[in-house]
Amino acid sequence: MIAQIEALQAEVEAFAPKTPAEVEAFRIRLLGKKGSITALFDAFKSAPVEEKRTLGQALNRLKTTAAQRIEELRTALEEAALAAGAGDGAEMDMTRPATAERVGTRHPISLVRNRILDIFGCIGFVPADGPEIEDDWHVFTALNFPPEHPARDMQDTFFVEKDPDILLRTHTSSIQVRVMQNQRPPIRVICPGRVFRNEAISYRAHCIFHQVEGLYIDRNVSFADLKQTILHFAKEMFGEKSEIRMRPSYFPFTEPSTEVDVSCNLCGGKGCAVCKHTGWLEIMGAGMVDPNVLEACGIDSREYSGFAFGMGVERIAMLKYGVKDLRLYFENDLRFLRQFTPVF
Ligand code: PHE
C-alpha cells in the first residue's frame, strides 16, 4: 500500500495538464468518489494496526498535496485561458465602472404635446383622435368654409384624390367634426395630431406640423368659459404670473373668433427681442363654435353652444425651449434631440 501511495505522490508532483478540463479529469480520477486516493482511504481501514500510523500520515500528505496541486493548476490554467481570450483580460476587472446605457429621450414636440394634454386632462378634456387623410367635408365643408375659401386652394392643401376630394388634413378641427357627429353633448375633447399644409419649408414654416385643438359643447357655454379655460392653460404652461390678451380675428368655424396672446414669459411683459418688444406672444386661435357647424354635425344650436381653440405645438415648444428654427424638429438629429428634458 505504501508503494501505491508513493507512486501516486510522484504522479501528483509530475502532473502537467494543459487545460482546466484535464485538471478536472485528474481530480475525479484521484479524489472522486471512486478515485484512487479515496479507495486507499477505504483500504486503510482494514490495514494492520502497527502500519496505521505511517500509512495514515503518508495518505493524508498525499491527499493534501493532491488537493493543493489540483487547485493551483486549475486557477493558473483558467486565468491563462481568460487572458488569452480577452486580450488584456480587462473584461474581468470587476472594479471597472459599467459602460452607461444610452437611454432614449422624448422628442421636444412629444414633451410639449403631452404637457398640453395633461393640463387639459386635469380639467376634464378627454383626448380624441382622427385620420390624417380626410375628406373635404370633415376638413372644410362641415366647418363652414365657403366653397371659394382660399384654404381649399391647391396652394394650401395637399390633395390625395380629386372628385371626391380626399386630402391631408390642414388642421385637427376635422377630429372635432367627427366627435360632434358621433357623440351627444356635453362634449369636452382635446385633439392632438399632425397636420399638413403646402408651404415652402423655411425656418418659420413647414409643410408638416402639430396641433392640439380643444372643443367644449354643453348648455350655456359662454365666451367667459373660453377665456377662463385659456387663462388657466396659460398659467399652467407659462407660469402663474401669465396674463392673456384676446384680439378679434376670423375663422369660418367660430363666431366671434379671437387670436390669443400670452404675456411674454422672458421679459415679464416689458418687451424683448422674442416678443418683438410688444410684451405679448401669440399662442392660439379660438372662438365660439359657429351655429352652422353645430347644425352640420347634427347638434341643435338653439339648445347647445360651445367654444373651440387650436394651437401649434411647434409654436408652444419654440416659446418654451427657445428653438427658433422649425426645421430642427423634423430632422431627427440626435445632437439636437438629446438636449431635451421636461421643463415643466
Ligand atoms: N383650426 C384653426 C387653425 O388651424 C385653429 C382654431 C381652432 C381656431 C379652433 C379657432 C378655433 O388655424
PDB file of N, CA and C in Angstrom, residues 116-187:
ATOM      1  N   ILE A 116     -49.493  69.650 -22.746  1.00  0.00           N
ATOM      2  CA  ILE A 116     -50.762  70.299 -23.102  1.00  0.00           C
ATOM      3  C   ILE A 116     -51.921  69.345 -22.778  1.00  0.00           C
ATOM      4  N   LEU A 117     -51.774  68.079 -23.160  1.00  0.00           N
ATOM      5  CA  LEU A 117     -52.842  67.104 -22.895  1.00  0.00           C
ATOM      6  C   LEU A 117     -53.071  66.937 -21.390  1.00  0.00           C
ATOM      7  N   ASP A 118     -51.973  66.965 -20.625  1.00  0.00           N
ATOM      8  CA  ASP A 118     -52.082  66.848 -19.157  1.00  0.00           C
ATOM      9  C   ASP A 118     -52.881  67.997 -18.567  1.00  0.00           C
ATOM     10  N   ILE A 119     -52.508  69.211 -19.002  1.00  0.00           N
ATOM     11  CA  ILE A 119     -53.157  70.402 -18.432  1.00  0.00           C
ATOM     12  C   ILE A 119     -54.664  70.342 -18.697  1.00  0.00           C
ATOM     13  N   PHE A 120     -55.044  70.027 -19.943  1.00  0.00           N
ATOM     14  CA  PHE A 120     -56.473  69.981 -20.252  1.00  0.00           C
ATOM     15  C   PHE A 120     -57.124  68.727 -19.675  1.00  0.00           C
ATOM     16  N   GLY A 121     -56.345  67.638 -19.584  1.00  0.00           N
ATOM     17  CA  GLY A 121     -56.877  66.411 -18.981  1.00  0.00           C
ATOM     18  C   GLY A 121     -57.325  66.657 -17.550  1.00  0.00           C
ATOM     19  N   CYS A 122     -56.576  67.497 -16.832  1.00  0.00           N
ATOM     20  CA  CYS A 122     -56.896  67.775 -15.421  1.00  0.00           C
ATOM     21  C   CYS A 122     -58.208  68.540 -15.275  1.00  0.00           C
ATOM     22  N   ILE A 123     -58.659  69.215 -16.328  1.00  0.00           N
ATOM     23  CA  ILE A 123     -59.937  69.927 -16.222  1.00  0.00           C
ATOM     24  C   ILE A 123     -60.998  69.259 -17.099  1.00  0.00           C
ATOM     25  N   GLY A 124     -60.831  67.975 -17.327  1.00  0.00           N
ATOM     26  CA  GLY A 124     -61.914  67.187 -17.906  1.00  0.00           C
ATOM     27  C   GLY A 124     -61.936  67.026 -19.407  1.00  0.00           C
ATOM     28  N   PHE A 125     -60.878  67.467 -20.107  1.00  0.00           N
ATOM     29  CA  PHE A 125     -60.845  67.287 -21.564  1.00  0.00           C
ATOM     30  C   PHE A 125     -60.268  65.917 -21.895  1.00  0.00           C
ATOM     31  N   VAL A 126     -61.033  65.133 -22.655  1.00  0.00           N
ATOM     32  CA  VAL A 126     -60.642  63.761 -22.985  1.00  0.00           C
ATOM     33  C   VAL A 126     -59.985  63.747 -24.371  1.00  0.00           C
ATOM     34  N   PRO A 127     -58.846  63.068 -24.535  1.00  0.00           N
ATOM     35  CA  PRO A 127     -58.200  63.043 -25.849  1.00  0.00           C
ATOM     36  C   PRO A 127     -59.060  62.345 -26.905  1.00  0.00           C
ATOM     37  N   ALA A 128     -59.042  62.894 -28.131  1.00  0.00           N
ATOM     38  CA  ALA A 128     -59.744  62.260 -29.249  1.00  0.00           C
ATOM     39  C   ALA A 128     -58.806  62.237 -30.448  1.00  0.00           C
ATOM     40  N   ASP A 129     -59.011  61.242 -31.307  1.00  0.00           N
ATOM     41  CA  ASP A 129     -58.111  61.013 -32.433  1.00  0.00           C
ATOM     42  C   ASP A 129     -58.912  60.954 -33.729  1.00  0.00           C
ATOM     43  N   GLY A 130     -58.242  61.130 -34.848  1.00  0.00           N
ATOM     44  CA  GLY A 130     -58.918  61.030 -36.142  1.00  0.00           C
ATOM     45  C   GLY A 130     -57.897  60.808 -37.239  1.00  0.00           C
ATOM     46  N   PRO A 131     -58.361  60.517 -38.468  1.00  0.00           N
ATOM     47  CA  PRO A 131     -57.432  60.198 -39.552  1.00  0.00           C
ATOM     48  C   PRO A 131     -56.693  61.417 -40.099  1.00  0.00           C
ATOM     49  N   GLU A 132     -55.461  61.181 -40.585  1.00  0.00           N
ATOM     50  CA  GLU A 132     -54.681  62.263 -41.200  1.00  0.00           C
ATOM     51  C   GLU A 132     -55.135  62.483 -42.644  1.00  0.00           C
ATOM     52  N   ILE A 133     -55.580  61.407 -43.299  1.00  0.00           N
ATOM     53  CA  ILE A 133     -56.144  61.538 -44.649  1.00  0.00           C
ATOM     54  C   ILE A 133     -57.650  61.680 -44.485  1.00  0.00           C
ATOM     55  N   GLU A 134     -58.177  62.803 -44.941  1.00  0.00           N
ATOM     56  CA  GLU A 134     -59.574  63.146 -44.666  1.00  0.00           C
ATOM     57  C   GLU A 134     -60.313  63.465 -45.960  1.00  0.00           C
ATOM     58  N   ASP A 135     -61.622  63.627 -45.828  1.00  0.00           N
ATOM     59  CA  ASP A 135     -62.365  64.120 -46.986  1.00  0.00           C
ATOM     60  C   ASP A 135     -62.659  65.607 -46.803  1.00  0.00           C
ATOM     61  N   ASP A 136     -63.032  66.234 -47.877  1.00  0.00           N
ATOM     62  CA  ASP A 136     -63.280  67.670 -47.880  1.00  0.00           C
ATOM     63  C   ASP A 136     -64.324  68.058 -46.836  1.00  0.00           C
ATOM     64  N   TRP A 137     -65.353  67.219 -46.676  1.00  0.00           N
ATOM     65  CA  TRP A 137     -66.449  67.577 -45.780  1.00  0.00           C
ATOM     66  C   TRP A 137     -65.963  67.780 -44.340  1.00  0.00           C
ATOM     67  N   HIS A 138     -65.129  66.832 -43.830  1.00  0.00           N
ATOM     68  CA  HIS A 138     -64.684  66.933 -42.433  1.00  0.00           C
ATOM     69  C   HIS A 138     -63.689  68.060 -42.204  1.00  0.00           C
ATOM     70  N   VAL A 139     -62.901  68.401 -43.249  1.00  0.00           N
ATOM     71  CA  VAL A 139     -61.868  69.424 -43.060  1.00  0.00           C
ATOM     72  C   VAL A 139     -62.413  70.826 -43.342  1.00  0.00           C
ATOM     73  N   PHE A 140     -63.319  70.929 -44.328  1.00  0.00           N
ATOM     74  CA  PHE A 140     -63.787  72.255 -44.739  1.00  0.00           C
ATOM     75  C   PHE A 140     -65.299  72.458 -44.646  1.00  0.00           C
ATOM     76  N   THR A 141     -66.072  71.653 -45.389  1.00  0.00           N
ATOM     77  CA  THR A 141     -67.499  71.941 -45.540  1.00  0.00           C
ATOM     78  C   THR A 141     -68.225  71.996 -44.198  1.00  0.00           C
ATOM     79  N   ALA A 142     -68.032  70.964 -43.358  1.00  0.00           N
ATOM     80  CA  ALA A 142     -68.727  70.941 -42.068  1.00  0.00           C
ATOM     81  C   ALA A 142     -68.280  72.086 -41.177  1.00  0.00           C
ATOM     82  N   LEU A 143     -67.086  72.625 -41.453  1.00  0.00           N
ATOM     83  CA  LEU A 143     -66.553  73.706 -40.626  1.00  0.00           C
ATOM     84  C   LEU A 143     -66.877  75.081 -41.214  1.00  0.00           C
ATOM     85  N   ASN A 144     -67.883  75.103 -42.107  1.00  0.00           N
ATOM     86  CA  ASN A 144     -68.415  76.381 -42.575  1.00  0.00           C
ATOM     87  C   ASN A 144     -67.468  77.154 -43.492  1.00  0.00           C
ATOM     88  N   PHE A 145     -66.548  76.436 -44.136  1.00  0.00           N
ATOM     89  CA  PHE A 145     -65.697  77.097 -45.135  1.00  0.00           C
ATOM     90  C   PHE A 145     -66.525  77.298 -46.396  1.00  0.00           C
ATOM     91  N   PRO A 146     -66.648  78.542 -46.890  1.00  0.00           N
ATOM     92  CA  PRO A 146     -67.364  78.733 -48.151  1.00  0.00           C
ATOM     93  C   PRO A 146     -66.631  78.003 -49.288  1.00  0.00           C
ATOM     94  N   PRO A 147     -67.360  77.607 -50.346  1.00  0.00           N
ATOM     95  CA  PRO A 147     -66.736  76.817 -51.422  1.00  0.00           C
ATOM     96  C   PRO A 147     -65.506  77.479 -52.032  1.00  0.00           C
ATOM     97  N   GLU A 148     -65.487  78.822 -52.038  1.00  0.00           N
ATOM     98  CA  GLU A 148     -64.368  79.503 -52.705  1.00  0.00           C
ATOM     99  C   GLU A 148     -63.248  79.907 -51.726  1.00  0.00           C
ATOM    100  N   HIS A 149     -63.312  79.390 -50.488  1.00  0.00           N
ATOM    101  CA  HIS A 149     -62.324  79.804 -49.472  1.00  0.00           C
ATOM    102  C   HIS A 149     -60.900  79.432 -49.903  1.00  0.00           C
ATOM    103  N   PRO A 150     -59.941  80.356 -49.727  1.00  0.00           N
ATOM    104  CA  PRO A 150     -58.571  80.100 -50.223  1.00  0.00           C
ATOM    105  C   PRO A 150     -57.893  78.891 -49.581  1.00  0.00           C
ATOM    106  N   ALA A 151     -58.304  78.501 -48.384  1.00  0.00           N
ATOM    107  CA  ALA A 151     -57.659  77.345 -47.739  1.00  0.00           C
ATOM    108  C   ALA A 151     -57.889  76.069 -48.527  1.00  0.00           C
ATOM    109  N   ARG A 152     -58.959  76.028 -49.320  1.00  0.00           N
ATOM    110  CA  ARG A 152     -59.211  74.837 -50.122  1.00  0.00           C
ATOM    111  C   ARG A 152     -58.304  74.790 -51.346  1.00  0.00           C
ATOM    112  N   ASP A 153     -57.688  75.914 -51.611  1.00  0.00           N
ATOM    113  CA  ASP A 153     -56.879  76.059 -52.818  1.00  0.00           C
ATOM    114  C   ASP A 153     -55.703  75.082 -52.817  1.00  0.00           C
ATOM    115  N   MET A 154     -55.274  74.721 -54.012  1.00  0.00           N
ATOM    116  CA  MET A 154     -54.110  73.840 -54.133  1.00  0.00           C
ATOM    117  C   MET A 154     -52.878  74.416 -53.436  1.00  0.00           C
ATOM    118  N   GLN A 155     -52.853  75.751 -53.271  1.00  0.00           N
ATOM    119  CA  GLN A 155     -51.704  76.390 -52.619  1.00  0.00           C
ATOM    120  C   GLN A 155     -51.525  75.891 -51.193  1.00  0.00           C
ATOM    121  N   ASP A 156     -52.620  75.615 -50.523  1.00  0.00           N
ATOM    122  CA  ASP A 156     -52.531  75.292 -49.102  1.00  0.00           C
ATOM    123  C   ASP A 156     -52.694  73.812 -48.785  1.00  0.00           C
ATOM    124  N   THR A 157     -53.514  73.156 -49.584  1.00  0.00           N
ATOM    125  CA  THR A 157     -53.916  71.800 -49.227  1.00  0.00           C
ATOM    126  C   THR A 157     -53.224  70.774 -50.112  1.00  0.00           C
ATOM    127  N   PHE A 158     -52.777  69.696 -49.496  1.00  0.00           N
ATOM    128  CA  PHE A 158     -52.265  68.566 -50.277  1.00  0.00           C
ATOM    129  C   PHE A 158     -53.438  67.656 -50.604  1.00  0.00           C
ATOM    130  N   PHE A 159     -53.756  67.560 -51.905  1.00  0.00           N
ATOM    131  CA  PHE A 159     -54.853  66.674 -52.301  1.00  0.00           C
ATOM    132  C   PHE A 159     -54.308  65.286 -52.623  1.00  0.00           C
ATOM    133  N   VAL A 160     -55.032  64.279 -52.173  1.00  0.00           N
ATOM    134  CA  VAL A 160     -54.657  62.898 -52.469  1.00  0.00           C
ATOM    135  C   VAL A 160     -55.439  62.425 -53.692  1.00  0.00           C
ATOM    136  N   GLU A 161     -56.726  62.837 -53.736  1.00  0.00           N
ATOM    137  CA  GLU A 161     -57.596  62.482 -54.858  1.00  0.00           C
ATOM    138  C   GLU A 161     -58.540  63.633 -55.123  1.00  0.00           C
ATOM    139  N   LYS A 162     -58.982  63.741 -56.343  1.00  0.00           N
ATOM    140  CA  LYS A 162     -59.976  64.766 -56.699  1.00  0.00           C
ATOM    141  C   LYS A 162     -61.291  64.082 -57.062  1.00  0.00           C
ATOM    142  N   ASP A 163     -62.411  64.726 -56.736  1.00  0.00           N
ATOM    143  CA  ASP A 163     -63.756  64.223 -57.085  1.00  0.00           C
ATOM    144  C   ASP A 163     -64.005  62.768 -56.738  1.00  0.00           C
ATOM    145  N   PRO A 164     -64.356  62.431 -55.540  1.00  0.00           N
ATOM    146  CA  PRO A 164     -64.500  63.359 -54.416  1.00  0.00           C
ATOM    147  C   PRO A 164     -63.136  63.720 -53.835  1.00  0.00           C
ATOM    148  N   ASP A 165     -63.075  64.919 -53.248  1.00  0.00           N
ATOM    149  CA  ASP A 165     -61.795  65.399 -52.736  1.00  0.00           C
ATOM    150  C   ASP A 165     -61.351  64.635 -51.484  1.00  0.00           C
ATOM    151  N   ILE A 166     -60.194  64.023 -51.581  1.00  0.00           N
ATOM    152  CA  ILE A 166     -59.559  63.375 -50.429  1.00  0.00           C
ATOM    153  C   ILE A 166     -58.238  64.101 -50.234  1.00  0.00           C
ATOM    154  N   LEU A 167     -57.944  64.487 -48.994  1.00  0.00           N
ATOM    155  CA  LEU A 167     -56.794  65.356 -48.770  1.00  0.00           C
ATOM    156  C   LEU A 167     -56.134  65.081 -47.431  1.00  0.00           C
ATOM    157  N   LEU A 168     -54.940  65.639 -47.260  1.00  0.00           N
ATOM    158  CA  LEU A 168     -54.284  65.572 -45.948  1.00  0.00           C
ATOM    159  C   LEU A 168     -54.871  66.692 -45.101  1.00  0.00           C
ATOM    160  N   ARG A 169     -55.300  66.382 -43.910  1.00  0.00           N
ATOM    161  CA  ARG A 169     -55.974  67.417 -43.107  1.00  0.00           C
ATOM    162  C   ARG A 169     -55.043  68.600 -42.876  1.00  0.00           C
ATOM    163  N   THR A 170     -55.618  69.802 -42.956  1.00  0.00           N
ATOM    164  CA  THR A 170     -54.827  71.018 -42.768  1.00  0.00           C
ATOM    165  C   THR A 170     -54.943  71.535 -41.342  1.00  0.00           C
ATOM    166  N   HIS A 171     -55.857  70.971 -40.582  1.00  0.00           N
ATOM    167  CA  HIS A 171     -55.966  71.285 -39.153  1.00  0.00           C
ATOM    168  C   HIS A 171     -56.673  70.116 -38.460  1.00  0.00           C
ATOM    169  N   THR A 172     -56.510  70.044 -37.122  1.00  0.00           N
ATOM    170  CA  THR A 172     -57.125  68.927 -36.393  1.00  0.00           C
ATOM    171  C   THR A 172     -58.588  69.227 -36.041  1.00  0.00           C
ATOM    172  N   SER A 173     -59.135  70.344 -36.544  1.00  0.00           N
ATOM    173  CA  SER A 173     -60.560  70.611 -36.333  1.00  0.00           C
ATOM    174  C   SER A 173     -61.413  69.489 -36.934  1.00  0.00           C
ATOM    175  N   SER A 174     -60.847  68.782 -37.922  1.00  0.00           N
ATOM    176  CA  SER A 174     -61.597  67.665 -38.524  1.00  0.00           C
ATOM    177  C   SER A 174     -61.904  66.583 -37.488  1.00  0.00           C
ATOM    178  N   ILE A 175     -61.034  66.427 -36.489  1.00  0.00           N
ATOM    179  CA  ILE A 175     -61.298  65.432 -35.424  1.00  0.00           C
ATOM    180  C   ILE A 175     -62.544  65.859 -34.650  1.00  0.00           C
ATOM    181  N   GLN A 176     -62.633  67.170 -34.404  1.00  0.00           N
ATOM    182  CA  GLN A 176     -63.769  67.680 -33.625  1.00  0.00           C
ATOM    183  C   GLN A 176     -65.084  67.450 -34.369  1.00  0.00           C
ATOM    184  N   VAL A 177     -65.042  67.585 -35.708  1.00  0.00           N
ATOM    185  CA  VAL A 177     -66.236  67.322 -36.506  1.00  0.00           C
ATOM    186  C   VAL A 177     -66.672  65.872 -36.296  1.00  0.00           C
ATOM    187  N   ARG A 178     -65.698  64.960 -36.349  1.00  0.00           N
ATOM    188  CA  ARG A 178     -66.022  63.537 -36.156  1.00  0.00           C
ATOM    189  C   ARG A 178     -66.606  63.269 -34.768  1.00  0.00           C
ATOM    190  N   VAL A 179     -66.042  63.950 -33.759  1.00  0.00           N
ATOM    191  CA  VAL A 179     -66.566  63.765 -32.395  1.00  0.00           C
ATOM    192  C   VAL A 179     -68.010  64.265 -32.321  1.00  0.00           C
ATOM    193  N   MET A 180     -68.256  65.449 -32.906  1.00  0.00           N
ATOM    194  CA  MET A 180     -69.613  66.018 -32.839  1.00  0.00           C
ATOM    195  C   MET A 180     -70.627  65.135 -33.562  1.00  0.00           C
ATOM    196  N   GLN A 181     -70.171  64.478 -34.632  1.00  0.00           N
ATOM    197  CA  GLN A 181     -71.079  63.574 -35.357  1.00  0.00           C
ATOM    198  C   GLN A 181     -71.437  62.357 -34.525  1.00  0.00           C
ATOM    199  N   ASN A 182     -70.472  61.920 -33.704  1.00  0.00           N
ATOM    200  CA  ASN A 182     -70.643  60.630 -33.022  1.00  0.00           C
ATOM    201  C   ASN A 182     -71.018  60.704 -31.551  1.00  0.00           C
ATOM    202  N   GLN A 183     -70.931  61.897 -30.953  1.00  0.00           N
ATOM    203  CA  GLN A 183     -71.252  61.995 -29.531  1.00  0.00           C
ATOM    204  C   GLN A 183     -72.296  63.079 -29.319  1.00  0.00           C
ATOM    205  N   ARG A 184     -73.069  62.941 -28.269  1.00  0.00           N
ATOM    206  CA  ARG A 184     -74.032  63.984 -27.899  1.00  0.00           C
ATOM    207  C   ARG A 184     -73.416  64.835 -26.800  1.00  0.00           C
ATOM    208  N   PRO A 185     -73.753  66.129 -26.733  1.00  0.00           N
ATOM    209  CA  PRO A 185     -73.218  66.976 -25.664  1.00  0.00           C
ATOM    210  C   PRO A 185     -73.685  66.449 -24.302  1.00  0.00           C
ATOM    211  N   PRO A 186     -72.988  66.715 -23.218  1.00  0.00           N
ATOM    212  CA  PRO A 186     -71.763  67.540 -23.176  1.00  0.00           C
ATOM    213  C   PRO A 186     -70.560  66.845 -23.819  1.00  0.00           C
ATOM    214  N   ILE A 187     -69.805  67.658 -24.563  1.00  0.00           N
ATOM    215  CA  ILE A 187     -68.590  67.171 -25.221  1.00  0.00           C
ATOM    216  C   ILE A 187     -67.419  68.001 -24.702  1.00  0.00           C
TER     217      ILE A 187
END
